[in-house]
Short mmCIF file of C-alpha atoms and ligand atoms in Angstrom, two decimals:
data_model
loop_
_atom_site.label_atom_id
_atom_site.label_comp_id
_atom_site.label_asym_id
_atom_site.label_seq_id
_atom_site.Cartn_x
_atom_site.Cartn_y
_atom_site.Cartn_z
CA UNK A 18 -23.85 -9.49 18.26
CA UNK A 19 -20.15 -8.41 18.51
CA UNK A 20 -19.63 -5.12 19.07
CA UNK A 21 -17.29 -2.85 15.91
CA UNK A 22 -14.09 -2.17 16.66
CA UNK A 23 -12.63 -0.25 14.08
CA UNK A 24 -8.76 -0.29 14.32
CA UNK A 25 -6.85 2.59 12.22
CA UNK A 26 -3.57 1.83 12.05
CA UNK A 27 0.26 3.55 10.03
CA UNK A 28 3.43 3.16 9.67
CA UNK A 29 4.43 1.98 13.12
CA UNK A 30 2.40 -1.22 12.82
CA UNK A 31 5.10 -2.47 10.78
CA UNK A 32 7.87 -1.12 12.23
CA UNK A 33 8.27 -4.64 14.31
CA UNK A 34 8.48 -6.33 11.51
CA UNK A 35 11.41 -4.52 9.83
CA UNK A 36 9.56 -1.99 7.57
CA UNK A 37 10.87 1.71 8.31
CA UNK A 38 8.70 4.03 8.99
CA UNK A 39 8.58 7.33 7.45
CA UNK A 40 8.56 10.22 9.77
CA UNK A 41 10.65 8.85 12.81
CA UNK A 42 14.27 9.15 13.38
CA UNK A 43 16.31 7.36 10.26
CA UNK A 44 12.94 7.06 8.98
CA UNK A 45 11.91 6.78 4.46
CA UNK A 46 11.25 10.61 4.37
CA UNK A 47 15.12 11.39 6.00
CA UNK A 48 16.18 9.74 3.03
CA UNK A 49 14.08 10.44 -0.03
CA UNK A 50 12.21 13.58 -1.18
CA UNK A 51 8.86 12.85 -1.29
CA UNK A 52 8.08 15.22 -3.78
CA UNK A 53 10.65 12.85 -5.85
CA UNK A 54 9.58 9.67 -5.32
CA UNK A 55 5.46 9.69 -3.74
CA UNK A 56 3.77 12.51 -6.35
CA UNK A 57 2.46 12.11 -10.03
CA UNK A 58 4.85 14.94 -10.62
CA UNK A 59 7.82 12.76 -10.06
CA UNK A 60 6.21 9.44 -12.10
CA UNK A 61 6.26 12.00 -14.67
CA UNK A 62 9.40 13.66 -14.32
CA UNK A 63 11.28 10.26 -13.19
CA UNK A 64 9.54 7.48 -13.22
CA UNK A 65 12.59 5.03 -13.31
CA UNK A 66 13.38 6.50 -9.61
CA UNK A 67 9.70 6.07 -8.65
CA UNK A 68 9.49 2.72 -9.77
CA UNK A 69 13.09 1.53 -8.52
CA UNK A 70 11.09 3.15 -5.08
CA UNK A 71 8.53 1.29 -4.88
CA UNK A 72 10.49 -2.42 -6.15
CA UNK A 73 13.01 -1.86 -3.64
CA UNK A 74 9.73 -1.62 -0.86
CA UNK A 75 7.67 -4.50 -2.58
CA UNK A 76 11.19 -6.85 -2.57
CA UNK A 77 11.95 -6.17 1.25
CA UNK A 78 7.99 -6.74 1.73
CA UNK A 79 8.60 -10.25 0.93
CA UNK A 80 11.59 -10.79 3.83
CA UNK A 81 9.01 -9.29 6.34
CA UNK A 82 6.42 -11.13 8.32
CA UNK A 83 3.80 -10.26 10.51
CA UNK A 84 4.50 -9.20 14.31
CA UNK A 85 2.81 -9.46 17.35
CA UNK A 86 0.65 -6.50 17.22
CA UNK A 87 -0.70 -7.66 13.24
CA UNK A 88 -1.56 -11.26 15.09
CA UNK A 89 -3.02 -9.42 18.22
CA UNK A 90 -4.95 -7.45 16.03
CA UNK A 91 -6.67 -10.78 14.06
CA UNK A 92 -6.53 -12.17 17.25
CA UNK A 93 -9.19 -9.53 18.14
CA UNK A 94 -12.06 -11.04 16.07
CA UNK A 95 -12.98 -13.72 18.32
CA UNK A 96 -13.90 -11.53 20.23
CA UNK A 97 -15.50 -8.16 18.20
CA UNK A 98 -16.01 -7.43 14.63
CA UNK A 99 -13.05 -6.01 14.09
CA UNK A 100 -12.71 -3.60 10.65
CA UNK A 101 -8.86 -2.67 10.13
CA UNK A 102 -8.34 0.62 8.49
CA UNK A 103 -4.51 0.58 7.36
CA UNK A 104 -2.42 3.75 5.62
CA UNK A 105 0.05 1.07 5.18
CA UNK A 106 0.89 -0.20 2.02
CA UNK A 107 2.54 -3.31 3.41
CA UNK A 108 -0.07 -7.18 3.10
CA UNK A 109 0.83 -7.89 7.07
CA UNK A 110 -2.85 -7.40 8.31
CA UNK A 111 -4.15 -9.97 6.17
CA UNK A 112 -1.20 -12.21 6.42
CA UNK A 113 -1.50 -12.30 10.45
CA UNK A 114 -5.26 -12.90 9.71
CA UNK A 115 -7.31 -10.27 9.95
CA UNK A 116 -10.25 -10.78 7.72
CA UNK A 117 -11.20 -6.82 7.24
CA UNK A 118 -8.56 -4.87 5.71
CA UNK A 119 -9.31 -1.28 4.22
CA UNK A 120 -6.40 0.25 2.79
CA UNK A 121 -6.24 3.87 2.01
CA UNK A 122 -2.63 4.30 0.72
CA UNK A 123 -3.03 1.46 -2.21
CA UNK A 124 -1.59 -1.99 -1.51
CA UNK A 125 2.32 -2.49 -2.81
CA UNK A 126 1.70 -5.69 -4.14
CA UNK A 127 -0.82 -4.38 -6.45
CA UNK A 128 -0.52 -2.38 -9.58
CA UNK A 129 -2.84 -0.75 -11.72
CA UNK A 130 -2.99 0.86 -15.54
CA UNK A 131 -1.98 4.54 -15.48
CA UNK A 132 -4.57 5.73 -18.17
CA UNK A 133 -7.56 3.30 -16.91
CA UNK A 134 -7.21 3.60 -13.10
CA UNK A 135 -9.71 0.46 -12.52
CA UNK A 136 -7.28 -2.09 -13.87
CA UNK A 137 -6.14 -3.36 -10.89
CA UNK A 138 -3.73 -6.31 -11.16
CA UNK A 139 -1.72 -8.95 -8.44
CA UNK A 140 1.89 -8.32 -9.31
CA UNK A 141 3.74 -11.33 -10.11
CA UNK A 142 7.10 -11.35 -7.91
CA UNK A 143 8.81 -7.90 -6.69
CA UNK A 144 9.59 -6.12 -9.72
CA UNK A 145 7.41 -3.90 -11.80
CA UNK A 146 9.03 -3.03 -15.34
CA UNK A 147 8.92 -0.24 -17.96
CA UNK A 148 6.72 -2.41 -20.96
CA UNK A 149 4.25 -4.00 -18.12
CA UNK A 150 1.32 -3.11 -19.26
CA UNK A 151 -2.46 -3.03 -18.85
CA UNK A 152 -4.87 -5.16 -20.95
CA UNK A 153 -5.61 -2.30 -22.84
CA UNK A 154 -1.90 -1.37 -23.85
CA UNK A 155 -1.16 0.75 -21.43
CA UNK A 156 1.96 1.13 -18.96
CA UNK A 157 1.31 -0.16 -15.01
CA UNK A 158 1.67 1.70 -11.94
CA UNK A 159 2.49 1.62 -8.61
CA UNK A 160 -1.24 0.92 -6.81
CA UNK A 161 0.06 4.02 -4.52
CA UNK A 162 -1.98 6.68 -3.49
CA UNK A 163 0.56 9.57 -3.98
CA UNK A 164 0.98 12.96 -2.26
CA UNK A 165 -1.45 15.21 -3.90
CA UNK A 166 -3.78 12.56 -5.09
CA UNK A 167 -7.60 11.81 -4.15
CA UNK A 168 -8.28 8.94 -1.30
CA UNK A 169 -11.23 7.05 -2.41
CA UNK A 170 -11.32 4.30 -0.30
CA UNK A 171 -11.98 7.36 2.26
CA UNK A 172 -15.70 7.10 1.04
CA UNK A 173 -15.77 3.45 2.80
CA UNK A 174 -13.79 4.44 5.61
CA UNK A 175 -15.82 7.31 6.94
CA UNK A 176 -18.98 5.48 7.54
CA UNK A 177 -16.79 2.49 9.41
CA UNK A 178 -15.59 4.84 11.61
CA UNK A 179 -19.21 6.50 12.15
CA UNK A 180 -20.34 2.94 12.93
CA UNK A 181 -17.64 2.40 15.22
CA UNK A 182 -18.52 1.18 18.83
CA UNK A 183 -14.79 1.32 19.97
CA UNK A 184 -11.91 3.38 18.04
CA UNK A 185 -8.21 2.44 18.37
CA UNK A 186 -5.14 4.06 16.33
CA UNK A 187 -2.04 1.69 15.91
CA UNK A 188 1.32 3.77 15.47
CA UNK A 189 0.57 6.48 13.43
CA UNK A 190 1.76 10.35 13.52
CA UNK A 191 -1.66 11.28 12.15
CA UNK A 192 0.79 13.93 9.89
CA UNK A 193 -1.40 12.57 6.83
CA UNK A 194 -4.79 13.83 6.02
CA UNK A 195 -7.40 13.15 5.43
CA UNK A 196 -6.37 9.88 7.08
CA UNK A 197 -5.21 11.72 10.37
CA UNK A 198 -8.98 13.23 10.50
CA UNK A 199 -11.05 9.77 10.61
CA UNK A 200 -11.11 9.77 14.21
CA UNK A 201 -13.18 13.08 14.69
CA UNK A 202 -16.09 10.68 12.66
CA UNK A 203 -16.49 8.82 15.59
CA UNK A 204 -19.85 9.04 17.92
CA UNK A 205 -19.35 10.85 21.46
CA UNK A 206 -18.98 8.34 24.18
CA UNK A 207 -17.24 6.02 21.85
CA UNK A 208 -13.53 4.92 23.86
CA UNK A 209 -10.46 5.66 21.87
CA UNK A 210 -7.38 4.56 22.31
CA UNK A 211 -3.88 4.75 20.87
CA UNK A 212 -1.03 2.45 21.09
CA UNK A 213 2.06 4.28 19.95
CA UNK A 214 5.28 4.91 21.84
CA UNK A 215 5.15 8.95 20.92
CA UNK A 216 1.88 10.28 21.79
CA UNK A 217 0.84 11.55 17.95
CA UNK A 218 -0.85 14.88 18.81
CA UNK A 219 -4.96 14.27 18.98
CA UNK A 220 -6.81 16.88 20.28
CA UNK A 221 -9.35 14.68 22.06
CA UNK A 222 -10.87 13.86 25.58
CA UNK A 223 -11.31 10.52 26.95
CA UNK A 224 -8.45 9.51 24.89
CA UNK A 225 -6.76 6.24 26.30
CA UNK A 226 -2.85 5.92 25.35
CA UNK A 227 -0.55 3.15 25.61
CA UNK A 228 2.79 4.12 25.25
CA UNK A 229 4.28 1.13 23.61
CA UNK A 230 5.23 -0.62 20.81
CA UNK A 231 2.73 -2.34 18.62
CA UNK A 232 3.96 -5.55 19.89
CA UNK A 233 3.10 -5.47 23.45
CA UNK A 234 1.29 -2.43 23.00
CA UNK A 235 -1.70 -4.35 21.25
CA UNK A 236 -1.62 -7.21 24.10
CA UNK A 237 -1.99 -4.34 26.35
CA UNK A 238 -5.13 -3.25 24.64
CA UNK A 239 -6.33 -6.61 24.46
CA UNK A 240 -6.81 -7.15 28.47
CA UNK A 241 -8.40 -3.86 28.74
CA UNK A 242 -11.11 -4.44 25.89
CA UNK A 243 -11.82 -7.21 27.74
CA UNK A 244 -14.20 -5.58 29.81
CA UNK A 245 -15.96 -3.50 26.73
CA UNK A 246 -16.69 -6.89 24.67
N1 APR B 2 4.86 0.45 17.33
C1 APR B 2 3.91 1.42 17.32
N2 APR B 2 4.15 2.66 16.86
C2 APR B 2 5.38 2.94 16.41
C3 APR B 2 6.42 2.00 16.40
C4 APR B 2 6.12 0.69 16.89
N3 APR B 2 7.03 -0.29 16.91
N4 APR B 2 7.53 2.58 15.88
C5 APR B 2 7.19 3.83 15.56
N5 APR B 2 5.89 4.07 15.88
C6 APR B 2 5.08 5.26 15.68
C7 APR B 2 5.80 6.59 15.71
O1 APR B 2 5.91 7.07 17.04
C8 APR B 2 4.89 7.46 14.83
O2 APR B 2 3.85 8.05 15.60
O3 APR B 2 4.54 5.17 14.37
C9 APR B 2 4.29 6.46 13.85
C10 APR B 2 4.87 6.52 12.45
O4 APR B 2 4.52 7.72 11.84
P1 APR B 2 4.85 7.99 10.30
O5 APR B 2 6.23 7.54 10.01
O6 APR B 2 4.51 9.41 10.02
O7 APR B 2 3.86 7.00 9.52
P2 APR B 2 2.32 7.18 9.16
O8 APR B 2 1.63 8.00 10.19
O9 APR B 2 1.79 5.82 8.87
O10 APR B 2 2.39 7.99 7.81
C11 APR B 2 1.21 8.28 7.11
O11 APR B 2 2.47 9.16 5.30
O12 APR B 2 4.18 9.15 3.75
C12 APR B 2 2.93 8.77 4.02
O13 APR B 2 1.65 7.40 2.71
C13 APR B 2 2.55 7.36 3.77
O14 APR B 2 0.80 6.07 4.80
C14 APR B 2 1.88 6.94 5.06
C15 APR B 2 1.43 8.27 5.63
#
């Protein structure tokens, strides 16, 4: 049987294939308030910003294509059973292949009813309008998970990570909780590692970092998993 490799992974995944990240230099959060655009306050209070937002991510999503790391990463399952756990928002994992995508932010390419939150719907195209609405009448959503707002996909996640026989973290800050916390589910002599060019601060032993890109920091990981397959 293939051994679990449970891959959490942020922002910085992406960043190779032209999505900003947020916390970096000239990263989203330099430019937008987040309690203006990424809180139910501000859907409230302006919802034609938040959902101007969130169309100007979805359109650029569709110029973007997987990198190396994403088709590393799918690359992975020949060899494990690999379980992705993504903050990103972005469809990259499962467009390099990956069959096993959790995502704990929402998906940006999905939308969802604002008064029945388990009408989930595909979006059709980039753009999500004032007078879309759910089958029940009822205006659609951004399928974010905002500041301030409950992670429920966290109730899958925890037990993945439990289960994990190896633990890696793909270019994340680990700012975000209670994302940033998953790692501390993992057993005791289970190897972590982290690809990321900034060491994100983990208070861990035993931790295993490669200080590089997603792109060749994932075929990096690759040759020395060999060994743990
Ligand atoms: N490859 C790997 N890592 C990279 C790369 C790259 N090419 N470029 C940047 N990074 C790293 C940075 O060093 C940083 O540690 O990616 C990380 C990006 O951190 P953040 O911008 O804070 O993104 P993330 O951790 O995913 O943010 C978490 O915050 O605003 C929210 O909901 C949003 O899911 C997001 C959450």
């Amino acid at each position: 049987m293939k051994k679990k490799l449970v891959v959490l992974t942020g922002a910085g995944m992406s960043q190779e294939s032209g999505i900003r990240t947020f916390r970096d230099m000239g990263g989203l959060w330099e430019e937008y308030d987040i309690s203006e655009v990424a809180t139910p306050e501000a859907w409230l209070r302006n919802p034609e910003l938040v959902m101007k937002f969130y169309n100007d991510r979805r359109k650029q999503l569709y110029e973007c294509t997987p990198n190396a790391g994403h088709f590393g990463l799918a690359d992975l399952e020949n060899a494990f059973d690999v379980q992705i756990i993504t903050q990103n928002v972005d469809d990259l994992h499962e467009r390099a292949g990956s069959t096993k995508v959790l995502h704990l932010h929402g998906e940006l390419k999905k939308v969802r009813s604002t008064q029945h939150s388990e009408l989930v719907y595909d979006l059709d195209g980039w753009e999500l309008k004032f007078g879309d609405l759910c089958e029940r009448g009822h205006q659609l959503r951004p399928h974010i998970v905002w500041f301030g707002e409950e992670v429920p996909a966290m109730e899958d996640a925890v037990p993945m990570v439990e289960q994990a026989d190896i633990f890696v973290v793909v270019g994340t800050s680990l700012n975000v909780y209670p994302a940033a916390g998953l790692m501390h589910y993992t057993g005791k002599d289970v190897p972590v590692f982290v690809v990321d060019p900034e060491r994100p601060p983990i208070g861990m032993k035993k931790v295993q970092f490669i200080e590089e890109k997603a792109g060749v920091g994932v075929r990096m990981l690759r040759d020395r998993l060999q060994e743990l397959a």
